[in-house]
CSV table of C-alpha atoms in Angstrom, one decimal:
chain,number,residue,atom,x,y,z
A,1187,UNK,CA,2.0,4.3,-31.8
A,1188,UNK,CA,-0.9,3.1,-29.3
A,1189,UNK,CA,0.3,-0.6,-29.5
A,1190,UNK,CA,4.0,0.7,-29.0
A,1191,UNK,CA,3.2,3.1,-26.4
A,1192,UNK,CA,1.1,0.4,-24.7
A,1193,UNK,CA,3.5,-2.1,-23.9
A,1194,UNK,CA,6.7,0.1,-23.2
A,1195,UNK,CA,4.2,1.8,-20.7
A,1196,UNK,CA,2.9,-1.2,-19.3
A,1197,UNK,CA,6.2,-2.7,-18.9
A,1198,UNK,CA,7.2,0.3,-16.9
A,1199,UNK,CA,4.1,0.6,-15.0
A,1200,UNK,CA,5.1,-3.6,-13.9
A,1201,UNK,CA,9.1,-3.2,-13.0
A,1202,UNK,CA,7.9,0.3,-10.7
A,1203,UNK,CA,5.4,-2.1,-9.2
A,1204,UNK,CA,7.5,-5.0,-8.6
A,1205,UNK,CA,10.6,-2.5,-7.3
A,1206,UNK,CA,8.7,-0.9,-4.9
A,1207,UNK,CA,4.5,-1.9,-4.8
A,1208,UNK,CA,3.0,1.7,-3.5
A,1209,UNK,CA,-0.2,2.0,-2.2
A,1210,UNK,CA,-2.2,4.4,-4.5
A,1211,UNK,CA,-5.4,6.3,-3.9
A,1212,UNK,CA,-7.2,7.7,-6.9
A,1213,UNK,CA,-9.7,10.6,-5.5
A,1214,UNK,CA,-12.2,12.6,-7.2
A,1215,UNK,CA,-14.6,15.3,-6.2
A,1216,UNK,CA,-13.6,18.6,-4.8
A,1217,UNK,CA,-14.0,16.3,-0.9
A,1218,UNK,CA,-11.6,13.7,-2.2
A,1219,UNK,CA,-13.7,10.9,-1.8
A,1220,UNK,CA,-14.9,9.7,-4.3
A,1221,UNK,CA,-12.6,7.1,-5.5
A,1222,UNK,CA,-12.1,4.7,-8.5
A,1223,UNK,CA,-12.3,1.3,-6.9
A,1224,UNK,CA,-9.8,-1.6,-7.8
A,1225,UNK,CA,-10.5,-3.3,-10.9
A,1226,UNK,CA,-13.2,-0.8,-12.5
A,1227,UNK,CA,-12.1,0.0,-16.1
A,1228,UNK,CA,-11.3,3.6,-14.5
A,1229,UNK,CA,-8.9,2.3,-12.4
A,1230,UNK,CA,-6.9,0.4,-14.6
A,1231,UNK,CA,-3.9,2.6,-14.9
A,1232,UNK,CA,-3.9,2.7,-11.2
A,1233,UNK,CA,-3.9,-0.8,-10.6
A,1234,UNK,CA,-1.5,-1.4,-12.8
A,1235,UNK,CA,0.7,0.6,-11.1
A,1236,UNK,CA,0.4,-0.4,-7.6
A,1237,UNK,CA,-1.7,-1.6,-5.5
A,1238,UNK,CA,-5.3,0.3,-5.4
A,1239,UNK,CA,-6.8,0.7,-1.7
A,1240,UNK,CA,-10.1,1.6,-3.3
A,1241,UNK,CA,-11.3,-1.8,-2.1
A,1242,UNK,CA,-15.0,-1.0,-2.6
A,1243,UNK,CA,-17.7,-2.3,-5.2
A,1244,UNK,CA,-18.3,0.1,-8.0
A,1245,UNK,CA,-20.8,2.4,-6.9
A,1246,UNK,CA,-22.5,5.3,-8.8
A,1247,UNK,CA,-21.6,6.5,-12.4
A,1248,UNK,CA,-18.7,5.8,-13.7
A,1249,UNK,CA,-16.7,8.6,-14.0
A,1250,UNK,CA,-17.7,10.4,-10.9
A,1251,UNK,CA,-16.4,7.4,-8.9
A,1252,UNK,CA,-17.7,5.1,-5.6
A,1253,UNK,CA,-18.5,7.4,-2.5
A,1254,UNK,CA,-16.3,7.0,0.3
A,1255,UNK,CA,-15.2,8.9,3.5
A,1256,UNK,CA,-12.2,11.2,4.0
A,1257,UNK,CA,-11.8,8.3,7.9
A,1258,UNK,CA,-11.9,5.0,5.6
A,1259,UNK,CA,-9.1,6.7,3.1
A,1260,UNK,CA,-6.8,7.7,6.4
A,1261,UNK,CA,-7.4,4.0,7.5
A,1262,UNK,CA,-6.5,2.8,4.3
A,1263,UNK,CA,-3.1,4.8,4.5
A,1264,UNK,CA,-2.3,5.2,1.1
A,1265,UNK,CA,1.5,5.6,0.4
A,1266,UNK,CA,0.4,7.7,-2.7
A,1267,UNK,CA,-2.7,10.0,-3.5
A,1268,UNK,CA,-3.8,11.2,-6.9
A,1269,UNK,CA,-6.6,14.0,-6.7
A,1270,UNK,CA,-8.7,14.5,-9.8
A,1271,UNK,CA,-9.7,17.9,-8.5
A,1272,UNK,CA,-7.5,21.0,-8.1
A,1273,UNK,CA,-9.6,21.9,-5.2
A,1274,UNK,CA,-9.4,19.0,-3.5
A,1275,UNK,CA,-5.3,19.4,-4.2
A,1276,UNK,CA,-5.3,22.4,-2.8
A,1277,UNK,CA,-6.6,22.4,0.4
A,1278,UNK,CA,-7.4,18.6,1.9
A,1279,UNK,CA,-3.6,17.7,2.6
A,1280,UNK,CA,-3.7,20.5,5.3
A,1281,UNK,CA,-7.3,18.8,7.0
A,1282,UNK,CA,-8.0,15.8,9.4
A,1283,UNK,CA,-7.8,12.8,8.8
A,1284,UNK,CA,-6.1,14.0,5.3
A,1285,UNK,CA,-2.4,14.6,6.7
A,1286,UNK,CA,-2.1,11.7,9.5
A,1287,UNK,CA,-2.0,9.3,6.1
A,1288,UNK,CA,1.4,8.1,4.8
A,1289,UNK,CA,1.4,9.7,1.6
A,1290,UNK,CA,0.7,13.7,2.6
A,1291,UNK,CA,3.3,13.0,5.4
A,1292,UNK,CA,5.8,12.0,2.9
A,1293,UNK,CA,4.8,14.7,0.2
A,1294,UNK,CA,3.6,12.1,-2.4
A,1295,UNK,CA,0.5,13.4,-3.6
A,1296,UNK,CA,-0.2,15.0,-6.9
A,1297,UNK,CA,-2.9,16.4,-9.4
A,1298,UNK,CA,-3.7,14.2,-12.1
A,1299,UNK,CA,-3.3,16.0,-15.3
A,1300,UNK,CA,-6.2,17.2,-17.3
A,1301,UNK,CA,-5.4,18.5,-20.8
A,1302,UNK,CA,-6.5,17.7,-23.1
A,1303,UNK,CA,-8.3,15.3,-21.3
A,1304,UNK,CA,-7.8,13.6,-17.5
A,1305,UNK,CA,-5.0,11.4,-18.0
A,1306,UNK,CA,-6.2,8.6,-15.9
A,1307,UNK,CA,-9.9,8.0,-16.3
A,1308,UNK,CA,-12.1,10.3,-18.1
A,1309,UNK,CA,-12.6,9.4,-21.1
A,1310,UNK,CA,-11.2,6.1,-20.8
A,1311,UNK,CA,-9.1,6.1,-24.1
A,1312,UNK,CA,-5.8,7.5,-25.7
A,1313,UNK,CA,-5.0,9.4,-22.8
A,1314,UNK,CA,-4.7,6.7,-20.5
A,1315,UNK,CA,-1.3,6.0,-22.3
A,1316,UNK,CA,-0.2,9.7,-21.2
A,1317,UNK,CA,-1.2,8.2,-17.8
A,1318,UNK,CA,0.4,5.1,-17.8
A,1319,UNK,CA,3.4,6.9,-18.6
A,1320,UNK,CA,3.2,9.5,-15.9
A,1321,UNK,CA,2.2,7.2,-13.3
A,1322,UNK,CA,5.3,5.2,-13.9
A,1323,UNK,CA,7.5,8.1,-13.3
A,1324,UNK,CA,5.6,8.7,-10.4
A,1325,UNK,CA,5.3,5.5,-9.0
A,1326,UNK,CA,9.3,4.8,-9.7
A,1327,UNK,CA,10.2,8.5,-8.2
A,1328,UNK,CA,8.8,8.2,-5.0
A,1329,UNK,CA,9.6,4.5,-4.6
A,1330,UNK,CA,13.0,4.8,-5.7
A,1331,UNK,CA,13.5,8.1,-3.6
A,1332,UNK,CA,12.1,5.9,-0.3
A,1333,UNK,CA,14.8,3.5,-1.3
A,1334,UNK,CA,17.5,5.6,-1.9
A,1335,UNK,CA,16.9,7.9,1.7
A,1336,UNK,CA,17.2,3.9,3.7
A,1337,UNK,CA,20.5,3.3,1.4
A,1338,UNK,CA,22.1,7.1,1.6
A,1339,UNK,CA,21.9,7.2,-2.3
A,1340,UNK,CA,20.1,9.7,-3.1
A,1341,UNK,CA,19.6,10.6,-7.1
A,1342,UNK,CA,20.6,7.4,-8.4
A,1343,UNK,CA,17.2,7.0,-9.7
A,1344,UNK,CA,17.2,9.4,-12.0
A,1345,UNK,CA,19.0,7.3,-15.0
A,1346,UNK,CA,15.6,5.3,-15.4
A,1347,UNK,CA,13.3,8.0,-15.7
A,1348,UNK,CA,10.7,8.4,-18.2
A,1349,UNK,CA,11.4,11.4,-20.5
A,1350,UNK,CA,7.7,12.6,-19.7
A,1351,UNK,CA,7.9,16.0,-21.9
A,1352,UNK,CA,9.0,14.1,-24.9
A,1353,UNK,CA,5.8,11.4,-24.0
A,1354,UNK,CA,3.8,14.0,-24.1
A,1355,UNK,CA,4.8,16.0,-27.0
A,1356,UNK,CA,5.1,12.8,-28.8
A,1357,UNK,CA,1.2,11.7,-28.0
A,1358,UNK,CA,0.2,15.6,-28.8
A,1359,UNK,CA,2.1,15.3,-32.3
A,1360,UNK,CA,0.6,12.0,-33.4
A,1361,UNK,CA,-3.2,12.2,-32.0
A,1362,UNK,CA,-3.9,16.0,-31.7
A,1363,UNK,CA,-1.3,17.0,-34.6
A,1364,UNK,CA,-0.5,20.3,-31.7
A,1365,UNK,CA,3.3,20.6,-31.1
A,1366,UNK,CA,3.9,21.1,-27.3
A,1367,UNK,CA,5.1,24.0,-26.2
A,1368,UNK,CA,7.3,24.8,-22.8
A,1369,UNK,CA,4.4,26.8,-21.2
A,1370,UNK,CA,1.8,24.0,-22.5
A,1371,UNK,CA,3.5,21.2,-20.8
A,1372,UNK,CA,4.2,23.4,-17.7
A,1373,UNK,CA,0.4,24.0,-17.3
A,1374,UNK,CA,-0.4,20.2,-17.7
A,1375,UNK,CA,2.2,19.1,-15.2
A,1376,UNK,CA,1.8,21.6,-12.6
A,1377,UNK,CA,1.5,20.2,-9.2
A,1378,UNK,CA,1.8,16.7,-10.9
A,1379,UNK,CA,5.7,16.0,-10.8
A,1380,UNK,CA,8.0,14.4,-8.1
């Protein structure tokens, strides 16, 4: 399943990156910046999926990310943000410098899913596949819906799409042995879907 999972998630993770390369911002902290710079093992789904603007060295421990500044993330401009914290979620896209960037202007920032563990980072393990896997639908939603509002079409996007409930209740079933339910994957998704 892991080896499977692996490369049909990598593979999507590459053709949403060579479609349409976003530039992705991986926040932490209830501030938002603390950040998972490019190529730290806590950043590897992120990199793989676009390109990181965390261009920092690795700073700190490694799961609470390098310190940053809320003025070096709005220079960055990051055409996608992915905040760790439901706080930070909740009230930084309304704040200066936070909504001058690219990606709260366009509505293309999410919470990264926690349960049972943080998709993306922490622990690095068999979660990251769930990540890999989200970010890919992510990455190819907001990429293809850029392209489709300059070409005046739209929805066509939606063929490719990752089943993400069926990922997920697939990962739940094999490593957890917990069948998903509606309200389960409701709760893990919320605020983290195009």
């Amino acid at each position: 399943y892991c080896n499977s999972t692996y490369q049909s998630a990598s593979q999507a993770l590459s053709d949403a990156k060579s479609a349409h390369e976003l530039r992705i911002a991986y926040l932490l902290g209830s501030d938002g910046t603390n950040t998972m710079p490019e190529s730290s093992m806590q950043a590897s789904v992120v990199d793989a999926a676009g390109d990181n603007v965390m261009k920092l060295d690795p700073l700190g421990t490694p799961d609470s990310g390098t310190k940053t500044s809320a003025q070096q993330i709005a220079l960055w401009n990051p055409d996608l943000m992915l905040f760790a914290s439901q706080r930070a979620f909740n009230t930084l896209p309304t704040r200066k410098p936070w909504k001058s960037t690219a990606a709260i202007r366009s509505k293309c920032y999410y919470k990264v899913p926690r349960l049972p563990y943080n998709w993306l980072s922490s622990p690095i393990g068999p979660n990251q596949l769930l990540g890999m896997q989200w970010l890919a639908l992510i990455c190819d939603a907001n990429g293809a819906d850029a392209d489709d509002a300059d070409a005046g079409n739209a929805g066509t996007a939606d063929e490719n799409r990752i089943d993400l409930k069926a990922c997920v209740a697939e990962h739940l079933e094999i490593l957890y042995h917990h069948k998903l339910t509606n309200a389960e994957y409701k709760q893990m998704t919320k605020h983290a879907l195009p």
